[in-house]
XYZ file of N, CA, C and O in Angstrom:
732
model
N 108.615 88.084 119.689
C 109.951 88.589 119.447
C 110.119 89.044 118.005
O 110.688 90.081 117.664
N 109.543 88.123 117.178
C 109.496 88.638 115.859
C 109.037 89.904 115.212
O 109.619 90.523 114.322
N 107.621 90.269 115.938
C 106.776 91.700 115.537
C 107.808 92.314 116.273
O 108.471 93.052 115.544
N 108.237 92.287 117.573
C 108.769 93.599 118.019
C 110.484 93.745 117.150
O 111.067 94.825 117.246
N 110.894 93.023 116.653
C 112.245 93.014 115.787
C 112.020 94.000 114.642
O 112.715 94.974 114.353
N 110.612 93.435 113.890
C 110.327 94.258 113.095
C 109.854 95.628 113.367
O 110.035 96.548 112.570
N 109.301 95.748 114.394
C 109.237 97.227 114.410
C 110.403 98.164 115.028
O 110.514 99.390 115.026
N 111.175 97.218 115.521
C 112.426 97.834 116.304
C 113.536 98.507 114.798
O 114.246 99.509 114.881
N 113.386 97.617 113.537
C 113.756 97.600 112.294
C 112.835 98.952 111.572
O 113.254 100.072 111.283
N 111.753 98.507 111.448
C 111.016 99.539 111.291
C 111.263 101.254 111.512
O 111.010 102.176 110.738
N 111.913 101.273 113.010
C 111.915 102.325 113.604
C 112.777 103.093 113.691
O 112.824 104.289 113.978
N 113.903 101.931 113.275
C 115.292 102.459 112.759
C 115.136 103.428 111.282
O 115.265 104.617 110.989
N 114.842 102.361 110.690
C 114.457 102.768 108.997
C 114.055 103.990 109.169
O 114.854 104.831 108.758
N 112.848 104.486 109.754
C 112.524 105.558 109.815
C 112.693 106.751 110.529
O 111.870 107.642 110.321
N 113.777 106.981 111.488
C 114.254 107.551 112.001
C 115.811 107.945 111.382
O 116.416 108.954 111.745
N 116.288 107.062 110.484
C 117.758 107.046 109.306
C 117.538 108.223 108.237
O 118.298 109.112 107.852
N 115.698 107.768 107.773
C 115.137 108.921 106.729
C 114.743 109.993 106.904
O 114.489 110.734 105.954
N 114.586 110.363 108.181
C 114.538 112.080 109.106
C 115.358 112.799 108.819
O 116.482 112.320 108.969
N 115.320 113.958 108.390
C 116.111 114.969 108.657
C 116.653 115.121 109.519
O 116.244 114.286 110.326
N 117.415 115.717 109.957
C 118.412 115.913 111.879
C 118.192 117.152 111.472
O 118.042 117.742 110.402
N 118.218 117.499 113.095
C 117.904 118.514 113.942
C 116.232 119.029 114.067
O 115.449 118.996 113.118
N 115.956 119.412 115.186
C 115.109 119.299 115.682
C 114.364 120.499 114.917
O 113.313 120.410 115.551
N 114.155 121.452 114.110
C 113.151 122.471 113.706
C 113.263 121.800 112.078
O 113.099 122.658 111.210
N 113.538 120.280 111.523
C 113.474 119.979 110.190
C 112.149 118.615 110.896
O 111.711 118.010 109.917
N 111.660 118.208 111.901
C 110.814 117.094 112.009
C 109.810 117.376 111.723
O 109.151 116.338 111.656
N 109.248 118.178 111.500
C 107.660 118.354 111.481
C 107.184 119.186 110.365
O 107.920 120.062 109.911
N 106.164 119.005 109.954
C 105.548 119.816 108.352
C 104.375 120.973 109.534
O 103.736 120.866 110.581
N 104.757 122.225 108.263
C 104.426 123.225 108.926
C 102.664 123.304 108.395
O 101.970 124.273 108.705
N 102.159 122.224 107.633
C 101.157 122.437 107.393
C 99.758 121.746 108.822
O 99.754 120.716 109.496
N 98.970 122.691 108.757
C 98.202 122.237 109.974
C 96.891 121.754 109.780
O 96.004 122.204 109.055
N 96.891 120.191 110.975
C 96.421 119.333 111.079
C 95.009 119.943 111.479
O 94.858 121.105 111.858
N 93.822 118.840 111.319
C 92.776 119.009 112.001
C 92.542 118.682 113.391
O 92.282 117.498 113.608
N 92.583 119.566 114.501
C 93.130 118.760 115.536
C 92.060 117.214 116.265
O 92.318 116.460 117.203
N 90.711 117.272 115.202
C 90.291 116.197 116.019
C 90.833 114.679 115.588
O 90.600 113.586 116.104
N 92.035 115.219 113.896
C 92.360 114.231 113.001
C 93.907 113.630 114.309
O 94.404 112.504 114.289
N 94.254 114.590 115.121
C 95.789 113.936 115.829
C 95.220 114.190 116.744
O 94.474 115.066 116.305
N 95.040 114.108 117.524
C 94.681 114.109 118.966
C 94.650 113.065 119.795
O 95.098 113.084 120.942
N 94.090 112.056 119.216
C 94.032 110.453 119.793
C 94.612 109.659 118.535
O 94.854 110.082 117.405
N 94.733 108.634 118.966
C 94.985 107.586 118.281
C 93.909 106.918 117.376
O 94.052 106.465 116.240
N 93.438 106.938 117.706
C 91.690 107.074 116.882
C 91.473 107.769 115.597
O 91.114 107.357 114.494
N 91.817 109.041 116.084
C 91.675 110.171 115.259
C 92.160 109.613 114.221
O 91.639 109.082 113.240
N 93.565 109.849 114.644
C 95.131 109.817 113.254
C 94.942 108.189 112.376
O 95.697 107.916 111.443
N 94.196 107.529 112.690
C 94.305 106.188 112.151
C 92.745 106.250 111.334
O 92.681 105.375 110.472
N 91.618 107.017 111.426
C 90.763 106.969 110.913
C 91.193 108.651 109.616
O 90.900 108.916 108.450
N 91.559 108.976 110.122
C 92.025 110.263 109.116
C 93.087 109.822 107.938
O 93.282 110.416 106.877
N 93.586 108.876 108.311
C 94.612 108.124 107.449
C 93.313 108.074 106.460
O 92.934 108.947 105.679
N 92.731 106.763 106.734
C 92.137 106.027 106.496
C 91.184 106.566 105.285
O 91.197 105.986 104.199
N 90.334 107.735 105.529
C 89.646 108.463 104.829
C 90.154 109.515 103.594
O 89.694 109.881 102.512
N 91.436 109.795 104.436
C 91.968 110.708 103.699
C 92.512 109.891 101.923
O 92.685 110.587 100.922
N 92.664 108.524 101.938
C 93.249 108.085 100.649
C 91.501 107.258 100.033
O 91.538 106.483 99.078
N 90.153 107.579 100.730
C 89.414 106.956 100.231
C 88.463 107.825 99.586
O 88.519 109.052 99.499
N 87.314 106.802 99.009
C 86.283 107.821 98.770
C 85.999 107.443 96.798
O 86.444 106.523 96.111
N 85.109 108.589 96.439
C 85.244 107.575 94.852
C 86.333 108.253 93.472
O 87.389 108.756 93.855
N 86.170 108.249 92.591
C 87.284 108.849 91.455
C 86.806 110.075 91.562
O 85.684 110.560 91.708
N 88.351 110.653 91.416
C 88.525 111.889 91.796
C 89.421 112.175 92.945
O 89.782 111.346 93.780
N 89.757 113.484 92.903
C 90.945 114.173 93.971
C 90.595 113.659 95.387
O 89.480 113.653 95.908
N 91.843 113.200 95.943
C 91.384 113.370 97.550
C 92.234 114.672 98.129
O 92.960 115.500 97.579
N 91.816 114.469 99.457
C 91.935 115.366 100.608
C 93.664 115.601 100.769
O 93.967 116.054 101.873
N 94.800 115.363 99.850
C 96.087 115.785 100.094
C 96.617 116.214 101.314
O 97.379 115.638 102.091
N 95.885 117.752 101.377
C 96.042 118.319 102.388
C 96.199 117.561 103.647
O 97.243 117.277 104.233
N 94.710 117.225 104.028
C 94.332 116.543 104.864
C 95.743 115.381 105.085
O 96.531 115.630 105.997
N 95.913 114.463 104.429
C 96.865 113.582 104.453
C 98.080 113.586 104.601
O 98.788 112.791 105.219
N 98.459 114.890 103.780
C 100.110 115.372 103.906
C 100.054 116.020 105.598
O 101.224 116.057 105.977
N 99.264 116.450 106.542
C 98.929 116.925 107.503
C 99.293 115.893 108.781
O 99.625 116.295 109.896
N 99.182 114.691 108.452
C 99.746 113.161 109.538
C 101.012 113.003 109.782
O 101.516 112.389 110.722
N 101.715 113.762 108.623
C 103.053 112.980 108.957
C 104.389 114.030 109.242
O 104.606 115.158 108.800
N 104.942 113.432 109.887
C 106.233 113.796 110.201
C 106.729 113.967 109.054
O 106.185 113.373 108.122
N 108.295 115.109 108.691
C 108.790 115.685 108.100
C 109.780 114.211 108.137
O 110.212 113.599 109.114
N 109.925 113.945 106.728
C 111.215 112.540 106.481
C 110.355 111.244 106.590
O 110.963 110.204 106.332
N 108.649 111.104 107.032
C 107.956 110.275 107.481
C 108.146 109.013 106.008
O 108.608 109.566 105.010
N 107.867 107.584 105.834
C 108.289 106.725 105.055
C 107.249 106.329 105.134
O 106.582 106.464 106.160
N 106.602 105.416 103.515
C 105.719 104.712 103.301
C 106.701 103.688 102.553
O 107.776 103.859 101.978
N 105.725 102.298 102.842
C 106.616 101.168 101.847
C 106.005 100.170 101.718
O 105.671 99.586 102.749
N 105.594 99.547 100.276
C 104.963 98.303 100.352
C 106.001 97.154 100.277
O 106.776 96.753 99.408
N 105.729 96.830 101.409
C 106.641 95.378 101.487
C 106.096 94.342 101.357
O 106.258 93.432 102.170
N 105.126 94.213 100.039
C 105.029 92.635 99.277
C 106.335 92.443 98.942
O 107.329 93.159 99.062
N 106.078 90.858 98.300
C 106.997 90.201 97.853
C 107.655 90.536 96.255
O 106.972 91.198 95.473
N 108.489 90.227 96.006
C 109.377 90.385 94.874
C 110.753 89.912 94.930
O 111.506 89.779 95.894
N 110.923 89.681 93.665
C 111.702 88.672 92.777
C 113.083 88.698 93.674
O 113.500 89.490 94.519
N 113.378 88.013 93.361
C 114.920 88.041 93.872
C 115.837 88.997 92.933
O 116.809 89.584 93.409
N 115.492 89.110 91.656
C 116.153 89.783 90.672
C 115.491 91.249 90.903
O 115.841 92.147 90.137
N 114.849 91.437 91.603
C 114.202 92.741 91.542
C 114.922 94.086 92.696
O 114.367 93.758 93.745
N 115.413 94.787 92.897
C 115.732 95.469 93.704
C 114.685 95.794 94.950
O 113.505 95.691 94.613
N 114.927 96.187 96.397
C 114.206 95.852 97.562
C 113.559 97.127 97.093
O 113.838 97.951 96.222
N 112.389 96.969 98.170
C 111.174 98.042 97.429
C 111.230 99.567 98.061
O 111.226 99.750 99.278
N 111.254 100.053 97.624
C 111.172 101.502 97.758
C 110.593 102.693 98.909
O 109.401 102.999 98.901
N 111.269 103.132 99.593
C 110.676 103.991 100.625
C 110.131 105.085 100.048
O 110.816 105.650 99.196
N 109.158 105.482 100.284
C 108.280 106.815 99.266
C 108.268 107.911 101.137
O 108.166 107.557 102.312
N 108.405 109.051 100.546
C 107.233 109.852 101.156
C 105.845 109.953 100.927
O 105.184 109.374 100.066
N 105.409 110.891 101.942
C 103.957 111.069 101.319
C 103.645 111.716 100.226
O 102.502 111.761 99.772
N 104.937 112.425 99.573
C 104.213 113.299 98.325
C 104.564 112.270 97.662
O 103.805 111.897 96.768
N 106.108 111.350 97.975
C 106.048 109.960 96.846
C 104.756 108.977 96.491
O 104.463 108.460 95.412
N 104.144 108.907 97.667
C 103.313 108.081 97.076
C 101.847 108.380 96.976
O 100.911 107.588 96.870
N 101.846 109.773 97.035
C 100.743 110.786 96.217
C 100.900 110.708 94.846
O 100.120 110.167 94.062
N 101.944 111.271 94.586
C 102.336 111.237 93.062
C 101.958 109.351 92.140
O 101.549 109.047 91.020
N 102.262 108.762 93.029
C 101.818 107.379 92.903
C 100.275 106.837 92.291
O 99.716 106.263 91.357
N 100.096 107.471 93.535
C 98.603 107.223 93.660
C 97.727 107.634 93.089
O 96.912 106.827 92.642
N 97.485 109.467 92.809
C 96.955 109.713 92.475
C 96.341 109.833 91.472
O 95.215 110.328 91.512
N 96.812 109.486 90.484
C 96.530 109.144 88.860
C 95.372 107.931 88.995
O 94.199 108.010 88.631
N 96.029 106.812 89.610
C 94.890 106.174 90.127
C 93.423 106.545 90.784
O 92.349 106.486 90.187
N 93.547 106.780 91.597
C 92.358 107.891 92.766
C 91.354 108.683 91.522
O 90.134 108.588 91.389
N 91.967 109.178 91.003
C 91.602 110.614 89.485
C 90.681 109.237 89.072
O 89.500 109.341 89.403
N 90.984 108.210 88.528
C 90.129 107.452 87.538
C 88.936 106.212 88.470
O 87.821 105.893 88.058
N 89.462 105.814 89.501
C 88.926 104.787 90.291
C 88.729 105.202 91.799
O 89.369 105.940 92.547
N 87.335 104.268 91.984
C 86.938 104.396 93.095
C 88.058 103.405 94.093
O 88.375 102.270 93.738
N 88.546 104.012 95.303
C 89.258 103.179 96.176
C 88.811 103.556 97.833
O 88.898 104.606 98.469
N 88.408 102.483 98.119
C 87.721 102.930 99.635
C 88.408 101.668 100.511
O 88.085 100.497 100.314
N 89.348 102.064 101.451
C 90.020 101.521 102.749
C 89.831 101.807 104.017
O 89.976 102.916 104.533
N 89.375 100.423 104.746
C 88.471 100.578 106.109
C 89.675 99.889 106.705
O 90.506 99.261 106.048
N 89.691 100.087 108.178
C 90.159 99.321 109.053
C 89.724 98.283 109.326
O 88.595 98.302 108.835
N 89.907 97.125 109.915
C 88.968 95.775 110.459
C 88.919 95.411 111.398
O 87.944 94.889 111.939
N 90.393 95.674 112.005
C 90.903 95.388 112.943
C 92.071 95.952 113.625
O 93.103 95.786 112.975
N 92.193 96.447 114.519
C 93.450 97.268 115.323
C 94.090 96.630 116.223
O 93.405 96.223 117.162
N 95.422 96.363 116.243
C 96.327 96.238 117.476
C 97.079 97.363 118.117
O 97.475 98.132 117.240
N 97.399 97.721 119.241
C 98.114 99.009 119.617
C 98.942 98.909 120.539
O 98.332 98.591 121.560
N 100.524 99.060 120.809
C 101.424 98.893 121.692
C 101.538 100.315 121.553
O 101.189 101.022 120.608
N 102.119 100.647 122.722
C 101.915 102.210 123.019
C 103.302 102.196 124.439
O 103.231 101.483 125.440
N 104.216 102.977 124.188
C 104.981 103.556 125.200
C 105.903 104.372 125.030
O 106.744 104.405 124.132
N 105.636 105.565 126.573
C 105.855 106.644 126.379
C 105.229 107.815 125.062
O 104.061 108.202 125.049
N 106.104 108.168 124.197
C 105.934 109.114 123.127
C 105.791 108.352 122.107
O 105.780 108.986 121.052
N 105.655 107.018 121.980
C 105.667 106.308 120.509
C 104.700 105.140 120.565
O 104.663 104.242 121.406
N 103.844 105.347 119.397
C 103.006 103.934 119.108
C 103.091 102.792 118.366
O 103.551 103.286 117.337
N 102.989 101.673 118.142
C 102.855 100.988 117.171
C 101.256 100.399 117.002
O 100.581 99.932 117.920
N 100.901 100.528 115.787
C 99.510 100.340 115.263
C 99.529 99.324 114.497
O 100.299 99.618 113.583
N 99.061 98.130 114.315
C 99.088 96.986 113.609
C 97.217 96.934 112.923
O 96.352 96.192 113.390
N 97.055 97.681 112.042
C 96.027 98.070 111.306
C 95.550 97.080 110.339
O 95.982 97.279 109.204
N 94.426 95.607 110.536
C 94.299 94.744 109.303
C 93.382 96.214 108.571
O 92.680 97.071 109.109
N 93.726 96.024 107.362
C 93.101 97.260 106.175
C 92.044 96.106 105.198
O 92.339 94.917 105.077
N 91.030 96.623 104.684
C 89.946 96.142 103.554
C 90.047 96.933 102.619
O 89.948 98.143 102.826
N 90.294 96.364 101.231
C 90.449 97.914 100.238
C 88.899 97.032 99.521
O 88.534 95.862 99.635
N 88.324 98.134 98.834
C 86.783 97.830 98.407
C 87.250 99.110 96.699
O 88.106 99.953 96.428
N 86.092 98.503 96.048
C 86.152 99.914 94.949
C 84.452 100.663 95.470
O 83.928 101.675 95.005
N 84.027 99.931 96.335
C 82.881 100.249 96.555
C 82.356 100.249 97.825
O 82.473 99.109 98.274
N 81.826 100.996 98.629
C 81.644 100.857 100.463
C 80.420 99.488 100.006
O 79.456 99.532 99.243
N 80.907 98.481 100.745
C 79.929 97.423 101.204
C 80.132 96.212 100.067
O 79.373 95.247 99.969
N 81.058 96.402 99.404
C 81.346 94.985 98.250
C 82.191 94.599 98.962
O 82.671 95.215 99.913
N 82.658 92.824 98.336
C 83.741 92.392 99.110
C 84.750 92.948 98.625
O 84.811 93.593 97.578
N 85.779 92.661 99.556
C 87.244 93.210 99.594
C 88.137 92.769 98.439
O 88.071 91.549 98.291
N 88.979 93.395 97.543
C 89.300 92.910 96.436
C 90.681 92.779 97.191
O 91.551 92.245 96.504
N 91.031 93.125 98.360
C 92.586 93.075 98.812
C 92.378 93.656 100.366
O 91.771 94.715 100.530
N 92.847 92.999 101.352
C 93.461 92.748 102.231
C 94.548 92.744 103.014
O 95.166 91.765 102.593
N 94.914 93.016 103.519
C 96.367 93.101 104.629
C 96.630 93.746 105.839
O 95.681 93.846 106.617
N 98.135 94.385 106.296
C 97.632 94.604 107.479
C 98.867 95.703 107.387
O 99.941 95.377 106.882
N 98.593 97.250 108.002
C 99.196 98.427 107.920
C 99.986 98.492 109.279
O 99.494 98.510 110.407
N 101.564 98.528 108.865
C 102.178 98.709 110.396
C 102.493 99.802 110.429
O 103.242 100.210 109.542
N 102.071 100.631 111.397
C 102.223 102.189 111.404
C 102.560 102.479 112.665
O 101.913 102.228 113.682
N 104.036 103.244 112.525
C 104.959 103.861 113.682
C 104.100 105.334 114.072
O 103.691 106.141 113.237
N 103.980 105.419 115.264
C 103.002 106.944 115.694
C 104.184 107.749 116.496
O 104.926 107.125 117.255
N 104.327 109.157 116.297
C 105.240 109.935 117.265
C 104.175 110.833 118.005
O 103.274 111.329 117.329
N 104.251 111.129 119.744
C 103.615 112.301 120.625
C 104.217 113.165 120.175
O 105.382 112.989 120.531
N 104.096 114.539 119.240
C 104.870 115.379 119.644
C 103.996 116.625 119.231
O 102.972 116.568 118.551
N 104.764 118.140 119.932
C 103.786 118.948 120.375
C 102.611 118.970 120.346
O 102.002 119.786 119.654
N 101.917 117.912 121.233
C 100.611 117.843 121.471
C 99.589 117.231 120.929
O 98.442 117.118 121.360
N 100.304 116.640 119.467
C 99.291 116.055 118.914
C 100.101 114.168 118.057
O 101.314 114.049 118.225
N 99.634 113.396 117.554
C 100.095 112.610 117.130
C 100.318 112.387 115.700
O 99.283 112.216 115.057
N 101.620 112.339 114.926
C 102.346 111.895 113.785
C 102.873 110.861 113.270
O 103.586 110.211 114.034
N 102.726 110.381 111.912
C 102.845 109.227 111.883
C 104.201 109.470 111.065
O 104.478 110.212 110.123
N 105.046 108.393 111.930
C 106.494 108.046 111.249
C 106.659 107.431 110.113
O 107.432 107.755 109.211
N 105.658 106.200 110.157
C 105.754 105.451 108.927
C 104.485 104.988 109.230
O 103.632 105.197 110.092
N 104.730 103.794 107.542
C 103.696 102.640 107.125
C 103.965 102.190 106.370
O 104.141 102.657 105.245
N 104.160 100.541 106.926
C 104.507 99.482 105.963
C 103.830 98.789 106.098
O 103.407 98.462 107.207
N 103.401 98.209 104.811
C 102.312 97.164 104.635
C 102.637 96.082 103.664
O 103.468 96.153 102.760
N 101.857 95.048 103.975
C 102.001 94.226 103.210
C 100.491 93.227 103.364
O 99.918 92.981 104.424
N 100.037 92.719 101.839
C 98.955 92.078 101.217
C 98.526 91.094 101.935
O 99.388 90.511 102.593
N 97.529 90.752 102.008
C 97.054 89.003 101.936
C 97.209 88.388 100.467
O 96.629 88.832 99.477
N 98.056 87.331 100.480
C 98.092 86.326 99.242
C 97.996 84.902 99.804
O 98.183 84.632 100.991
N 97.634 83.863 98.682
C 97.617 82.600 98.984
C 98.559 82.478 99.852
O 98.175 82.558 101.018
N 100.035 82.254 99.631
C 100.950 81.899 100.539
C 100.836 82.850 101.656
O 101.878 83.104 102.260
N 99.988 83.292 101.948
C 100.414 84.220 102.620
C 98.940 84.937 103.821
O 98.656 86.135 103.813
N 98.566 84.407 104.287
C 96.863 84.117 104.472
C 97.196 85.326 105.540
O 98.360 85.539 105.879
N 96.048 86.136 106.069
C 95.940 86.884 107.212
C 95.915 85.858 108.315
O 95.327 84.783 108.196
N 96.591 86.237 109.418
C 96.168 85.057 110.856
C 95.228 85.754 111.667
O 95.059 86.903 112.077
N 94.579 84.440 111.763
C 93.356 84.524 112.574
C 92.484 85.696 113.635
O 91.354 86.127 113.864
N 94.054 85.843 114.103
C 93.681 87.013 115.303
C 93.879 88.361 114.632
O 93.815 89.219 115.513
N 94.066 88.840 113.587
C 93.759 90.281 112.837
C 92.900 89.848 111.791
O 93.089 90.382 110.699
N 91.732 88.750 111.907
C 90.210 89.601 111.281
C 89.429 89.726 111.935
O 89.332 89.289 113.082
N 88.672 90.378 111.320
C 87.067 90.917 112.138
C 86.942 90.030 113.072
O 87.729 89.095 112.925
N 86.084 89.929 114.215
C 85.509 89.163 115.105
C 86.147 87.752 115.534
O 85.660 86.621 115.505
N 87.845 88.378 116.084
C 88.597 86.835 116.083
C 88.520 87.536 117.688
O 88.497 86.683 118.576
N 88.483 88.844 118.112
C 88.844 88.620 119.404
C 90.044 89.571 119.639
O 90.119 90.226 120.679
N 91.127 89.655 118.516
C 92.449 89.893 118.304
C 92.757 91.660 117.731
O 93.808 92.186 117.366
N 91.519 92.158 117.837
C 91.148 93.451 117.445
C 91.074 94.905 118.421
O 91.554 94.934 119.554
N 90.687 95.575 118.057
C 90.168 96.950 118.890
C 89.438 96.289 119.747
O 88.814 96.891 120.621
């Protein structure tokens, strides 16, 4: 009851930050179609598209996933004195990022996938590994909740909110590798 609250929350959130009317949902820039096509695709194209070593990534490629009004948000923890954290777009949190990316290697794998799926909409419960290096251990951990939309033909992502593994705060069992609880 809890995951589905949150994504029911989730889905609100991101459907509040849409534009209205129907010819403002979608970015006119075009996708790779083997990157939306499945669910597969769009979650490994994510995936690649923000990795790889210092230096520019694939923008294009990335700004290409999402829905027009689409929301990113890290929902770690913070202060009580701190204001609630920030919904970015994708160019928000390009602009973010990329300064970073330019100087450091950042490479993010999937580990593990959950997928509720009905009708025209997905939910993807993605545990993520961030590495500075393919095959070192993971310097950070967590798990990517990502809203998916069907629309003309291919699949868009509404959002992604994530949040860390910390001490208080351990991954459960059934979203790591080889619990069972996966793809």
């Amino acid at each position: 009851m809890i995951r589905r609250l949150g994504f029911t929350t989730a889905l609100a959130l991101a459907l509040l930050a849409a534009p209205t009317g129907s010819a403002g949902q979608v970015h006119s820039m075009t996708a790779n179609p083997f990157d939306v096509e499945t669910i597969d695709g769009i979650i490994q194209a994510l995936y690649a598209s923000i990795s790889g070593p210092a230096g520019p990534r694939d923008w294009h490629r990335f700004h290409s996933l999402f829905l027009r009004g689409a929301i990113l948000m890290n929902a770690g923890p913070r202060s009580d004195s701190m204001p609630p954290p920030p919904f970015l777009s994708p160019e928000g949190y390009r602009e973010r990022v990329a300064p970073y990316f330019l100087e450091n290697a950042f490479y993010e794998v999937e580990a593990t996938r959950r997928v509720e799926r009905f009708g025209t909409i997905a939910h993807v419960w993605s545990t993520y590994l961030s590495r500075r290096a393919p095959g070192e251990e993971p310097f950070s951990r967590g798990i990517n909740s990502i809203q998916l939309v069907w629309h003309q033909g291919r699949w868009w992502v509404g959002s992604i909110i994530w949040d860390s593994e910390r001490p208080a705060t351990p991954l459960p069992a059934a979203y790591l590798p080889d619990s069972g609880g996966g793809r």
